[in-house]
CSV table of C-alpha atoms and ligand atoms in Angstrom, one decimal:
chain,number,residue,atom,x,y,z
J,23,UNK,CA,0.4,-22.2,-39.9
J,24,UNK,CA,-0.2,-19.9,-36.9
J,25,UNK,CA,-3.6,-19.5,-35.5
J,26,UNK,CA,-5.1,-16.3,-35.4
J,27,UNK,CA,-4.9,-15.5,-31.4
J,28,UNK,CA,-1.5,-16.5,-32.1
J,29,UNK,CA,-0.8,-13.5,-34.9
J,30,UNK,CA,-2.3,-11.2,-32.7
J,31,UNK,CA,-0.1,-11.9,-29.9
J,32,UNK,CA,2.7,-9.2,-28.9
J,33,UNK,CA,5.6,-10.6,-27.0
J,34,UNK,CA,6.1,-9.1,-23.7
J,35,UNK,CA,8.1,-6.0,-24.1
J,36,UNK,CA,9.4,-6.1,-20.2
J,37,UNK,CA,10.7,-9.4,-20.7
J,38,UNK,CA,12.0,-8.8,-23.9
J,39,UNK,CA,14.3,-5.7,-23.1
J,40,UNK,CA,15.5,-8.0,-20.1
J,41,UNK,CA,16.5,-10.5,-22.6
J,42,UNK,CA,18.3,-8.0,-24.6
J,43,UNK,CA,20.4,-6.7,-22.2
J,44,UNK,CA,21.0,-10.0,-20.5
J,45,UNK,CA,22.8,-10.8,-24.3
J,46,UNK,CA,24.5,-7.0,-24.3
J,47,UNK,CA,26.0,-8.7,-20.8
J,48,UNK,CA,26.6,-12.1,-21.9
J,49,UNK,CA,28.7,-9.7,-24.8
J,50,UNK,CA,30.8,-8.6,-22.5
J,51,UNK,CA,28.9,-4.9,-22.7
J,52,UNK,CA,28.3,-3.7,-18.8
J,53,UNK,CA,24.7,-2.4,-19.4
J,54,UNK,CA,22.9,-1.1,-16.4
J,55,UNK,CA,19.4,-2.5,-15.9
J,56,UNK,CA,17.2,-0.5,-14.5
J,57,UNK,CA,14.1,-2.3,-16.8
J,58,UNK,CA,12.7,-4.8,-15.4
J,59,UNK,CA,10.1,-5.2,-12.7
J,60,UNK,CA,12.3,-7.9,-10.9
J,61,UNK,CA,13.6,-7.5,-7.6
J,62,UNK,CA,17.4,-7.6,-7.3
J,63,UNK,CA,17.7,-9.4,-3.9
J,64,UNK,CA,18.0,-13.5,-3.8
J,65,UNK,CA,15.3,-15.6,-2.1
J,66,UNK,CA,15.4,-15.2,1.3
J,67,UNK,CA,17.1,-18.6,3.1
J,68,UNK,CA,13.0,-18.4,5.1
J,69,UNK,CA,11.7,-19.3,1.8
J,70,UNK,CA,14.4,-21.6,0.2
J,71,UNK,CA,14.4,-23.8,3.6
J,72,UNK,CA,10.4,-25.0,2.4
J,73,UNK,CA,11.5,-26.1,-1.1
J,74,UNK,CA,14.2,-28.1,0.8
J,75,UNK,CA,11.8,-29.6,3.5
J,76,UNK,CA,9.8,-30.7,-0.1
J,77,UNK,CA,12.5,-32.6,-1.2
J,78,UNK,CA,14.0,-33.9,1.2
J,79,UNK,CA,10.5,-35.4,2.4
J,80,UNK,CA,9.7,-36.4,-1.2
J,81,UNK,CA,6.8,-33.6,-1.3
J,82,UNK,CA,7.2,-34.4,-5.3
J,83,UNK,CA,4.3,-35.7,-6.4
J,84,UNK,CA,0.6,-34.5,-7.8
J,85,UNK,CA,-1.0,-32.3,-4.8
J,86,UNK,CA,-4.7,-31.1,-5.1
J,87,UNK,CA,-5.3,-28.9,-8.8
J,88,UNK,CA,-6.5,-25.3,-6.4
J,89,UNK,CA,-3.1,-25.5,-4.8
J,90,UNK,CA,-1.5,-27.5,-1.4
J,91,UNK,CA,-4.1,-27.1,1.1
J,92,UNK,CA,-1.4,-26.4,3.5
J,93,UNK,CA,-0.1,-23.0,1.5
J,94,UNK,CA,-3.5,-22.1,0.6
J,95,UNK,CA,-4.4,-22.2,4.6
J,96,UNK,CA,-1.1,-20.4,5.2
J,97,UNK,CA,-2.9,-18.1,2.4
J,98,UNK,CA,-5.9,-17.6,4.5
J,99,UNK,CA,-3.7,-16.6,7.4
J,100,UNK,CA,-1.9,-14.3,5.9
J,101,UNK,CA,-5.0,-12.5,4.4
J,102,UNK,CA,-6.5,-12.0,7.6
J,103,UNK,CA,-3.4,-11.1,9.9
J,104,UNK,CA,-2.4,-8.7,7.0
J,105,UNK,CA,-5.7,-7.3,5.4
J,106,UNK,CA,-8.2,-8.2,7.6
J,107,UNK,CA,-9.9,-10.5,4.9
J,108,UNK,CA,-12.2,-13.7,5.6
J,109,UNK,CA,-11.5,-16.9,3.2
J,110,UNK,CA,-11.0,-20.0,3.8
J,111,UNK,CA,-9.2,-22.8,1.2
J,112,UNK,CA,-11.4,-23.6,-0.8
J,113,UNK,CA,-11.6,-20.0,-2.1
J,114,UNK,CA,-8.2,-19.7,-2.9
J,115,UNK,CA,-6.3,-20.6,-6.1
J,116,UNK,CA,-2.7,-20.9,-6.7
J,117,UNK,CA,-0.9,-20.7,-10.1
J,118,UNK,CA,1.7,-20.3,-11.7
J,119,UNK,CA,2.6,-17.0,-10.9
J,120,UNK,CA,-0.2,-14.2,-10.7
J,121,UNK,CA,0.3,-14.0,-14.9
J,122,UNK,CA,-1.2,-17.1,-14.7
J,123,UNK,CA,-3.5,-16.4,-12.2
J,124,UNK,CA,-5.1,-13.3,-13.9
J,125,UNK,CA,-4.8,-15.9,-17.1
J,126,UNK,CA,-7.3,-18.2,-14.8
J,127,UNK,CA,-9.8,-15.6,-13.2
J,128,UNK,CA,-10.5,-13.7,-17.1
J,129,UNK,CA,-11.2,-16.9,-18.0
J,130,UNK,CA,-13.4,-18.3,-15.7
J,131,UNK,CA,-15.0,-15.3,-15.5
J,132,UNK,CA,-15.0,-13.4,-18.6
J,133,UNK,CA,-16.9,-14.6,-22.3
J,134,UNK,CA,-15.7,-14.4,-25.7
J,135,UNK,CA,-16.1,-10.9,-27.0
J,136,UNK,CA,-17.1,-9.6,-23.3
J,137,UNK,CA,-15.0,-6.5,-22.8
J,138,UNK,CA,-12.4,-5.8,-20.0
J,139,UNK,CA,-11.7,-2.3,-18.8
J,140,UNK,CA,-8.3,-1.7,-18.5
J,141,UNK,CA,-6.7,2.1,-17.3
J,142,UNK,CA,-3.8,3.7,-19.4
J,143,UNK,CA,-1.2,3.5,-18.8
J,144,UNK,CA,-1.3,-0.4,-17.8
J,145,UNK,CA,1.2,-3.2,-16.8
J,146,UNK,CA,2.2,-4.8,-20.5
J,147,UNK,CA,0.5,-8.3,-20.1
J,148,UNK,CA,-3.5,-7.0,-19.2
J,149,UNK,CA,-4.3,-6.2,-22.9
J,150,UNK,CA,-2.4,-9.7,-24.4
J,151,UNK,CA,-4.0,-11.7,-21.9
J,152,UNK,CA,-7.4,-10.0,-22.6
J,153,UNK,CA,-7.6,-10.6,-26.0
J,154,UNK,CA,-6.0,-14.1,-26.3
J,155,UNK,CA,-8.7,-15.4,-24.6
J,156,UNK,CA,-11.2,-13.8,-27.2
J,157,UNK,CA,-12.1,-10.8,-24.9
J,158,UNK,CA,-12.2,-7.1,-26.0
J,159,UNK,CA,-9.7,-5.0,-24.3
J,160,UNK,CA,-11.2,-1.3,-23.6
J,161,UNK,CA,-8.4,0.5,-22.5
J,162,UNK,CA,-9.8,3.7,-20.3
J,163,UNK,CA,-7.0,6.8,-20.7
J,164,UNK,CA,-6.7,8.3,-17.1
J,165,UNK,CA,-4.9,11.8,-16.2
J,166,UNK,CA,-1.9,12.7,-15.3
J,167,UNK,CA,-3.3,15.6,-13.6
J,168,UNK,CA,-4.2,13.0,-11.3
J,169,UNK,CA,-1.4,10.6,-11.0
J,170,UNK,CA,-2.6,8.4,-13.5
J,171,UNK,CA,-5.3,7.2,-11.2
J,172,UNK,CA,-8.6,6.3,-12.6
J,173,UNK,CA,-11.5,7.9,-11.4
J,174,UNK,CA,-15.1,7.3,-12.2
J,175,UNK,CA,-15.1,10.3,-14.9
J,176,UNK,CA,-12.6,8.6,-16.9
J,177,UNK,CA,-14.8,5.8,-17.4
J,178,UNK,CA,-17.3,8.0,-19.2
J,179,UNK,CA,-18.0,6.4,-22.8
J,180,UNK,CA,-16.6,3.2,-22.1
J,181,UNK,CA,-19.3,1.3,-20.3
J,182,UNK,CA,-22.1,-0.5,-22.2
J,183,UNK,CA,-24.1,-3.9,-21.5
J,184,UNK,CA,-21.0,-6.0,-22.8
J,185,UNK,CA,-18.3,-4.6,-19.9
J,186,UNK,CA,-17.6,-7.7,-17.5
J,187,UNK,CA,-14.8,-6.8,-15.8
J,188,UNK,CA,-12.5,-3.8,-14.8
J,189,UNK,CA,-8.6,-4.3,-13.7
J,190,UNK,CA,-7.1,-2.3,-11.3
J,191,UNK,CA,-3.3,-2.2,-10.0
J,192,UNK,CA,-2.9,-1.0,-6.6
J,193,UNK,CA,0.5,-0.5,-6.3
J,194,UNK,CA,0.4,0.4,-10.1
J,195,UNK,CA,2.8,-0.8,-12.5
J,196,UNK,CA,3.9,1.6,-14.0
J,197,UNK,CA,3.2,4.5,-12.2
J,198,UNK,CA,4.2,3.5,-9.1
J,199,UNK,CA,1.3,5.5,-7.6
J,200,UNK,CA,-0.9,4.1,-5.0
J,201,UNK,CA,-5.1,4.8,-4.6
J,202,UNK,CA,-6.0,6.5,-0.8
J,203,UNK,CA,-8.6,4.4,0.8
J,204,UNK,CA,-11.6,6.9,-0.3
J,205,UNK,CA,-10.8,6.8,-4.5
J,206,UNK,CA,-10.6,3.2,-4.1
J,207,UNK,CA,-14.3,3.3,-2.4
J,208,UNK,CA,-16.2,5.4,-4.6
J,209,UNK,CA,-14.6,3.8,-7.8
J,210,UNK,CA,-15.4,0.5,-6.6
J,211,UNK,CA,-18.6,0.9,-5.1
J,212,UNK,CA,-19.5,2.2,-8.9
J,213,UNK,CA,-18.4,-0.6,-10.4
J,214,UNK,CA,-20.5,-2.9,-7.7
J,215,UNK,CA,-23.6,-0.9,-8.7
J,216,UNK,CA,-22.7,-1.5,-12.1
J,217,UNK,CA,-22.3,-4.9,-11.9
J,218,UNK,CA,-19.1,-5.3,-13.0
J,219,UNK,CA,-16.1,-7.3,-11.9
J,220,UNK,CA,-13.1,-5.8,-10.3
J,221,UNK,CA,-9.6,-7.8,-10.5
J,222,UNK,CA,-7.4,-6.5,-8.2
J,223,UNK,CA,-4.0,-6.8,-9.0
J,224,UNK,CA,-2.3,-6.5,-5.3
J,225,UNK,CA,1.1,-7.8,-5.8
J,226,UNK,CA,3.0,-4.9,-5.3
J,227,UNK,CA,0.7,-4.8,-1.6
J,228,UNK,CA,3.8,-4.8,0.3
J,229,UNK,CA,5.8,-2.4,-1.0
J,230,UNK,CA,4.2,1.1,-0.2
J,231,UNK,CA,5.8,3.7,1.1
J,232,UNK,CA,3.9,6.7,2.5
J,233,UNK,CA,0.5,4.9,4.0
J,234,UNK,CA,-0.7,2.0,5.0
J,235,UNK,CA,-2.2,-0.4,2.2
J,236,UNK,CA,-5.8,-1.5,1.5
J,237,UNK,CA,-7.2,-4.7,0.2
J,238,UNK,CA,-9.8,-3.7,-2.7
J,239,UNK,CA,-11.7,-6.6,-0.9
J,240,UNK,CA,-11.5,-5.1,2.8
J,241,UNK,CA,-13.5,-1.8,1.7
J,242,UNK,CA,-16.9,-3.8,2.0
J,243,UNK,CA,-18.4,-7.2,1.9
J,244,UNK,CA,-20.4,-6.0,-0.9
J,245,UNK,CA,-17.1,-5.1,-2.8
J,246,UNK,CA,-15.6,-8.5,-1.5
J,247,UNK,CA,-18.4,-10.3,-3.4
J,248,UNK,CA,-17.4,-8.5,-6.4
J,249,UNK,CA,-13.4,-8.7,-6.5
J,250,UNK,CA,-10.9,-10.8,-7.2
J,251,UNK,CA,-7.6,-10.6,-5.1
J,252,UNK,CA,-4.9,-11.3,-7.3
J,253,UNK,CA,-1.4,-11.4,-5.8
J,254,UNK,CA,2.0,-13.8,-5.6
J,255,UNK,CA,5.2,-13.9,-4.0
J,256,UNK,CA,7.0,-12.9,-6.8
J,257,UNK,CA,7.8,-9.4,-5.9
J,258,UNK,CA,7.2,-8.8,-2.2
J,259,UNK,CA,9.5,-12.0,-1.3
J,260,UNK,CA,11.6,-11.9,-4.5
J,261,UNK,CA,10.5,-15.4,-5.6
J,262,UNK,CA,10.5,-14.3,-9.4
J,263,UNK,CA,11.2,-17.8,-10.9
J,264,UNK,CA,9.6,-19.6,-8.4
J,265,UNK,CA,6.4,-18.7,-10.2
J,266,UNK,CA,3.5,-18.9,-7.6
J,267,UNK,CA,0.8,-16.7,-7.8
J,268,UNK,CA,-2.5,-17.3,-5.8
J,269,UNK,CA,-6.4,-14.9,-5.9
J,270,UNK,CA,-9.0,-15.0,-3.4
J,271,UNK,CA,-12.1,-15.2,-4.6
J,272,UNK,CA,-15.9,-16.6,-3.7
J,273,UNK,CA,-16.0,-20.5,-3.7
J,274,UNK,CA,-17.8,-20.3,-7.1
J,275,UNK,CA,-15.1,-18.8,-9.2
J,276,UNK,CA,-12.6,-20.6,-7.1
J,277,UNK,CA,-13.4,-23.6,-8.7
J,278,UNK,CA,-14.1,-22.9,-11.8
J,279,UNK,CA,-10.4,-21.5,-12.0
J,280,UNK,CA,-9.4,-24.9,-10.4
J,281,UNK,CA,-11.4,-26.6,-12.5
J,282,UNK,CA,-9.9,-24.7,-15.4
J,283,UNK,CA,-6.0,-25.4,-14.1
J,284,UNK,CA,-6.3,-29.1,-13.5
J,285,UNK,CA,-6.5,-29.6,-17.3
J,286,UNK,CA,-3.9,-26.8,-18.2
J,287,UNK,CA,-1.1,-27.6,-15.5
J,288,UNK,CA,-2.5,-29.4,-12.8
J,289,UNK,CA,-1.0,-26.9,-10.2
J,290,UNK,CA,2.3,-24.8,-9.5
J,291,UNK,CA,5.3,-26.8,-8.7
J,292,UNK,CA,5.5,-28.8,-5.3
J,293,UNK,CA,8.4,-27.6,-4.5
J,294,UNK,CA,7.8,-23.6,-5.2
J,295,UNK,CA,4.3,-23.9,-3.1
J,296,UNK,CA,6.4,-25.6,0.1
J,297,UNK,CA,8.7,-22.1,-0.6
J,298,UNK,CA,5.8,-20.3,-0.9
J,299,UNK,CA,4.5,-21.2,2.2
J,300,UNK,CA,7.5,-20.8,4.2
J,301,UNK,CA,8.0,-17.2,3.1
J,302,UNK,CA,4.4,-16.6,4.1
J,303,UNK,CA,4.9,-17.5,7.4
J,304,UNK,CA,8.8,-17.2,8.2
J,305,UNK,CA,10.0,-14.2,6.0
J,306,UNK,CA,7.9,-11.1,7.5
J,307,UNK,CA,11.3,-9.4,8.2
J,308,UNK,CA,13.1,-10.1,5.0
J,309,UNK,CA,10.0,-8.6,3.0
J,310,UNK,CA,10.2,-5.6,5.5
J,311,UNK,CA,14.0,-5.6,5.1
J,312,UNK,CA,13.6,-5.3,1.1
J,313,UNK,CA,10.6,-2.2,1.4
J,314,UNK,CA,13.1,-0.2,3.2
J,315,UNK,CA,15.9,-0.6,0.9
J,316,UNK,CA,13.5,0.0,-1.9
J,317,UNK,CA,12.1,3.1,0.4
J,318,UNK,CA,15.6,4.5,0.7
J,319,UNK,CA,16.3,4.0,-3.2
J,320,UNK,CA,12.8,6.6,-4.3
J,321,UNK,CA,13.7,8.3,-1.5
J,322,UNK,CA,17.2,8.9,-3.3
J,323,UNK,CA,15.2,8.8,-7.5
J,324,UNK,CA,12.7,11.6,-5.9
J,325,UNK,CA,15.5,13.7,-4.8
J,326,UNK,CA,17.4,13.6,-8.1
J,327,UNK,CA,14.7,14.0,-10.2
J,328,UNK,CA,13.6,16.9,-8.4
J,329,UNK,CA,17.3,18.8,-7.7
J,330,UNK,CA,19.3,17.5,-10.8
J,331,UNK,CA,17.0,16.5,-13.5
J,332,UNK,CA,13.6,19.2,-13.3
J,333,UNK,CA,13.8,18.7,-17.2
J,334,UNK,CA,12.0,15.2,-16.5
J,335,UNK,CA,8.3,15.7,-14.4
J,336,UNK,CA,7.8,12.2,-12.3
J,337,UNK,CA,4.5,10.6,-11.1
J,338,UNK,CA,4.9,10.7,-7.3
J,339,UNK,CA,5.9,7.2,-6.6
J,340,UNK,CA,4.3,5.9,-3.5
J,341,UNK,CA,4.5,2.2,-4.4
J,342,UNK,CA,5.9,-1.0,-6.2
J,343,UNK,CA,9.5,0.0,-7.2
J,344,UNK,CA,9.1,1.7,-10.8
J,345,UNK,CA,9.4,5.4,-11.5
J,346,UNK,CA,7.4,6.8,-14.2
J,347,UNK,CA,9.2,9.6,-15.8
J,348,UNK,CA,7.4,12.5,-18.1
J,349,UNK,CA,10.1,12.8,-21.0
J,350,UNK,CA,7.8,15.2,-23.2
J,351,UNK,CA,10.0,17.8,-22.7
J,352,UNK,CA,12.5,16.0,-25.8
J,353,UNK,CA,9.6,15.6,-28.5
J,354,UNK,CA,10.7,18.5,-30.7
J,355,UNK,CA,14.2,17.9,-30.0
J,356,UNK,CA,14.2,13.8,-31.5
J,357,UNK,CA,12.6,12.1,-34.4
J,358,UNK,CA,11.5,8.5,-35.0
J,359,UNK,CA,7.5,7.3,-34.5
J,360,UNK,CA,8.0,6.7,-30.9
J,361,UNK,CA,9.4,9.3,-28.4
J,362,UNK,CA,9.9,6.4,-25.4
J,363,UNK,CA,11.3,3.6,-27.9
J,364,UNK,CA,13.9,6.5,-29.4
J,365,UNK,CA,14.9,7.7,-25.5
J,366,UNK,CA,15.2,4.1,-24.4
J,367,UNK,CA,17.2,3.0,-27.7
J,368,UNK,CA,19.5,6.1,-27.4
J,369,UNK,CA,20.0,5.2,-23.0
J,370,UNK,CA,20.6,1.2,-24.7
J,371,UNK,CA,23.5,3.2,-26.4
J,372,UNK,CA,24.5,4.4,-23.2
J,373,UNK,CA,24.4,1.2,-21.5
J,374,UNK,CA,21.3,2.1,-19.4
J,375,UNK,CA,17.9,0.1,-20.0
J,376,UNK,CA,14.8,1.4,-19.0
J,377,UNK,CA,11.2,0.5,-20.5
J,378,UNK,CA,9.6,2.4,-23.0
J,379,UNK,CA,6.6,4.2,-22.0
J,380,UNK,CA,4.9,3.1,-25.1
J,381,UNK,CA,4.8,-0.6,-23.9
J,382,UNK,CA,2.4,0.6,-21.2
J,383,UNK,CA,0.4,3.1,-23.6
J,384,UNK,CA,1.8,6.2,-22.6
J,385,UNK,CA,4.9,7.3,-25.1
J,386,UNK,CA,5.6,10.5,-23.5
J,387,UNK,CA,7.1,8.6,-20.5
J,388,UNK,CA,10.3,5.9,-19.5
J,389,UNK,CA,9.6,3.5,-16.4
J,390,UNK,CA,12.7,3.3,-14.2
J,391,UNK,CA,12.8,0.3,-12.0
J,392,UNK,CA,14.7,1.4,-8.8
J,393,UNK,CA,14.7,-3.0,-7.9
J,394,UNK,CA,18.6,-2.2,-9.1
J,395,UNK,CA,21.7,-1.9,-6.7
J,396,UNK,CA,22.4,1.5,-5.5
J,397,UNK,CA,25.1,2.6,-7.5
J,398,UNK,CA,24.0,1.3,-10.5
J,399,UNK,CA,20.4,3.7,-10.0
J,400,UNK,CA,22.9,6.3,-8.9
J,401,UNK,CA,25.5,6.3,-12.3
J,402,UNK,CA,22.1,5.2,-14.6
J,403,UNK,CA,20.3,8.2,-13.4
J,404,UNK,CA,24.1,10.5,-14.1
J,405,UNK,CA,23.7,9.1,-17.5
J,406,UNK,CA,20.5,10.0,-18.4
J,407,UNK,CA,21.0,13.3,-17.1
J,408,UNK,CA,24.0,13.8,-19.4
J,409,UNK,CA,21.6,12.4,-22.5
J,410,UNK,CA,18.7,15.0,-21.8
J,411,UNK,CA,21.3,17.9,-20.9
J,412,UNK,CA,22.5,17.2,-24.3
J,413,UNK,CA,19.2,16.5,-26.3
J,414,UNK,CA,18.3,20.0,-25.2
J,415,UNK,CA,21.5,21.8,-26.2
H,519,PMP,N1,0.9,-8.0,-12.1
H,519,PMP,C1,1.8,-7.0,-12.2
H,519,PMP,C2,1.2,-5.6,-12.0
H,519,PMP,C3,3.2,-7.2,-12.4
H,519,PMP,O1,4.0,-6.2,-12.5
H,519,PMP,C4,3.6,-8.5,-12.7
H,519,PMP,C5,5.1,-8.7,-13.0
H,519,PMP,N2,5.7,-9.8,-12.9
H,519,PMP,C6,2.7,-9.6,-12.5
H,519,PMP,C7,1.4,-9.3,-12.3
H,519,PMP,C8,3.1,-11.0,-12.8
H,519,PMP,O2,3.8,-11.5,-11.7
H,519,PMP,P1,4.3,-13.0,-11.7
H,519,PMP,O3,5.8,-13.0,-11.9
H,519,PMP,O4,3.9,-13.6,-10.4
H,519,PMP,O5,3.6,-13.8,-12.8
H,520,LIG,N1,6.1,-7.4,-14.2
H,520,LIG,C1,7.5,-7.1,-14.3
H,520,LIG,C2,7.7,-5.9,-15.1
H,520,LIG,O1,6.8,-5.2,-15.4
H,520,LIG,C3,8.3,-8.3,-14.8
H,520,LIG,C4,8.2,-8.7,-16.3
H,520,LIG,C5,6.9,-9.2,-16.7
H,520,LIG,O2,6.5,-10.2,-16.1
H,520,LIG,O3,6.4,-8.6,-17.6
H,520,LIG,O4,8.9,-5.6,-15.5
């Protein structure tokens, strides 16, 4: 009954282990959730007061597939003011949510049984994506020597006449880690001379910690040409459910995506892309006010790891609110096919999610999202000390 893309399909395992402990609550069971990539802070009012303006001024009808002209100018505004970026409207495409914008760009860009380069460990959804729309996914293992940044030696092996596009996360989910200014350059300008495409995967652009961010696209016009900006509001405004996503692009692949989305959905809720557009241009402080609270929570993560739990090596994280923690240390001390699914089962028993490593293709490690209240990050991290204090008894 099931088609075949359809059989191949794994559901996402971030969203999944949000599920389950949103049932372990609805149970009555107090489980700490320090899982999913979802920040913990409500809509700012900023935002909320534009999906009120749309209703109450009957901004509730079909607007233009792309996106609301008005949001996507706001858009351009805020690419310019904040990365130094030329586009103008007709470049930009919002969705629903940057899922869905990634969805878009790999497939107006990308043909059946084309191949997609994809770094280990990678944000769940790249691979799925990938291959539902009949692309190869060539998942590229990086070092952790290096932080889990890919560099152009990595890519040895992987490159032949059918690679189209690479995808890169800067902030990275999962690591956390964030590319200087001079990696990003020499790894893109190889993939320019290569001729292939870059998707940048900026959403976590606002939340950096230790320098100042840079735009895959504002490293050279030539690079420009070659990228496309994928980012959303979902994370840096905490507009999760609100689901708007938007990329930059040139005009060509611009509308194609649009041409694409005004068959699959038309375009993104009305009401989300007034919101949208109000926390573009209202909610600069809120979005500043969330960085520092997630600043002050790694801040807290880096010093526990590094005073009360040296059992457990860390990625550095500079970025994005996830820690990526090296549990390799408890291989010989559990059994069961998969080292991250047995830890994150066993914290699960200890009412404490976190996501398996495995789900991101790299088992020897647990991502800890710090987007979590204080004293929860505080009394999970307690508990998983107590659970590798006594694995290695
Ligand atoms: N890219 C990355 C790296 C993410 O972590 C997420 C998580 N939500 C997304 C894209 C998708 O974001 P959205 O909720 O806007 O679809
Ligand atoms: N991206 C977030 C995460 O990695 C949210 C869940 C999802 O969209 O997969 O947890």
């Amino acid at each position: 009954m099931l088609s075949n893309r359809a059989k191949a399909l794994n559901p996402s395992i971030t969203l999944g282990i949000s599920a389950r402990v949103k049932a372990m609550k609805a149970d009555g069971i107090p489980v700490i959730n320090l899982s999913i990539g979802e920040p913990d802070f409500v809509t700012p009012d900023c935002a909320k007061a534009g999906a009120l303006y749309a209703i109450e001024n009957n901004l509730t009808k079909y607007d233009a597939a792309s996106g609301n002209l008005g949001l996507r100018q706001e858009i351009c505004r805020k690419l310019k003011k904040e990365n130094d970026l030329d586009y103008t409207p007709d470049q930009i495409v919002v969705s629903s949510g940057a899922k869905h914008s990634i969805t878009n760009a790999i497939m107006a860009t990308v043909n059946e049984g084309e191949e997609v380069l994809i770094p280990v460990p990678y944000w769940v959804s790249y691979p799925e994506i990938v291959e539902l729309l009949g692309a190869k996914a060539v998942l590229v293992e990086t070092k952790k020597e290096n932080g889990f940044l890919l560099t152009v030696d990595d890519l040895a092996g992987h490159i032949n006449d059918k690679t189209r596009m690479v995808i890169l996360t800067n902030p990275s989910n999962p690591t956390g880690n964030v590319f200087s200014q001079d990696q990003l350059r020499e790894l893109c300008q190889f993939f320019v001379d290569k001729g292939i495409l870059i998707l940048a995967d900026e959403i976590y652009e606002r939340i950096v910690y230790d320098q100042s961010f840079t735009s895959i696209a504002a490293l050279s016009d030539e690079i420009k040409q070659n990228t496309i900006v994928v980012n959303g509001l979902s994370k840096s405004s905490s507009m999760t459910g609100w689901r708007i996503g938007y990329t930059a692009t040139d005009t060509a692949i611009a509308k194609a995506m649009g041409s694409i989305q005004s068959h699959l959905t038309s375009h993104p809720s009305t009401v989300s892309m007034q919101a949208a557009k109000y926390a573009l241009r209202d909610c600069a402080e809120a979005v500043e006010m969330m960085r520092r609270t997630y600043q002050e929570r790694r801040d807290y993560i880096v010093d526990f790891f590094e005073k009360e739990l040296p059992e457990l090596g860390f990625v550095p994280p500079k970025g994005a609110f996830y820690v990526f923690a090296d549990i390799s240390v408890l291989r010989d001390r559990l059994d069961g096919e998969s080292l991250s699914l047995k830890v994150c089962d066993d914290m699960l028993d200890r009412e404490v999610a976190f996501v398996p490593g495995i789900g991101f293709g790299a088992d020897d490690f647990i991502r800890i999202s710090y987007a979590a209240s204080m004293e929860d990050i505080k009394e999970g991290l307690v508990r998983l000390q107590t659970y590798v204090h006594d694995t290695l008894k």
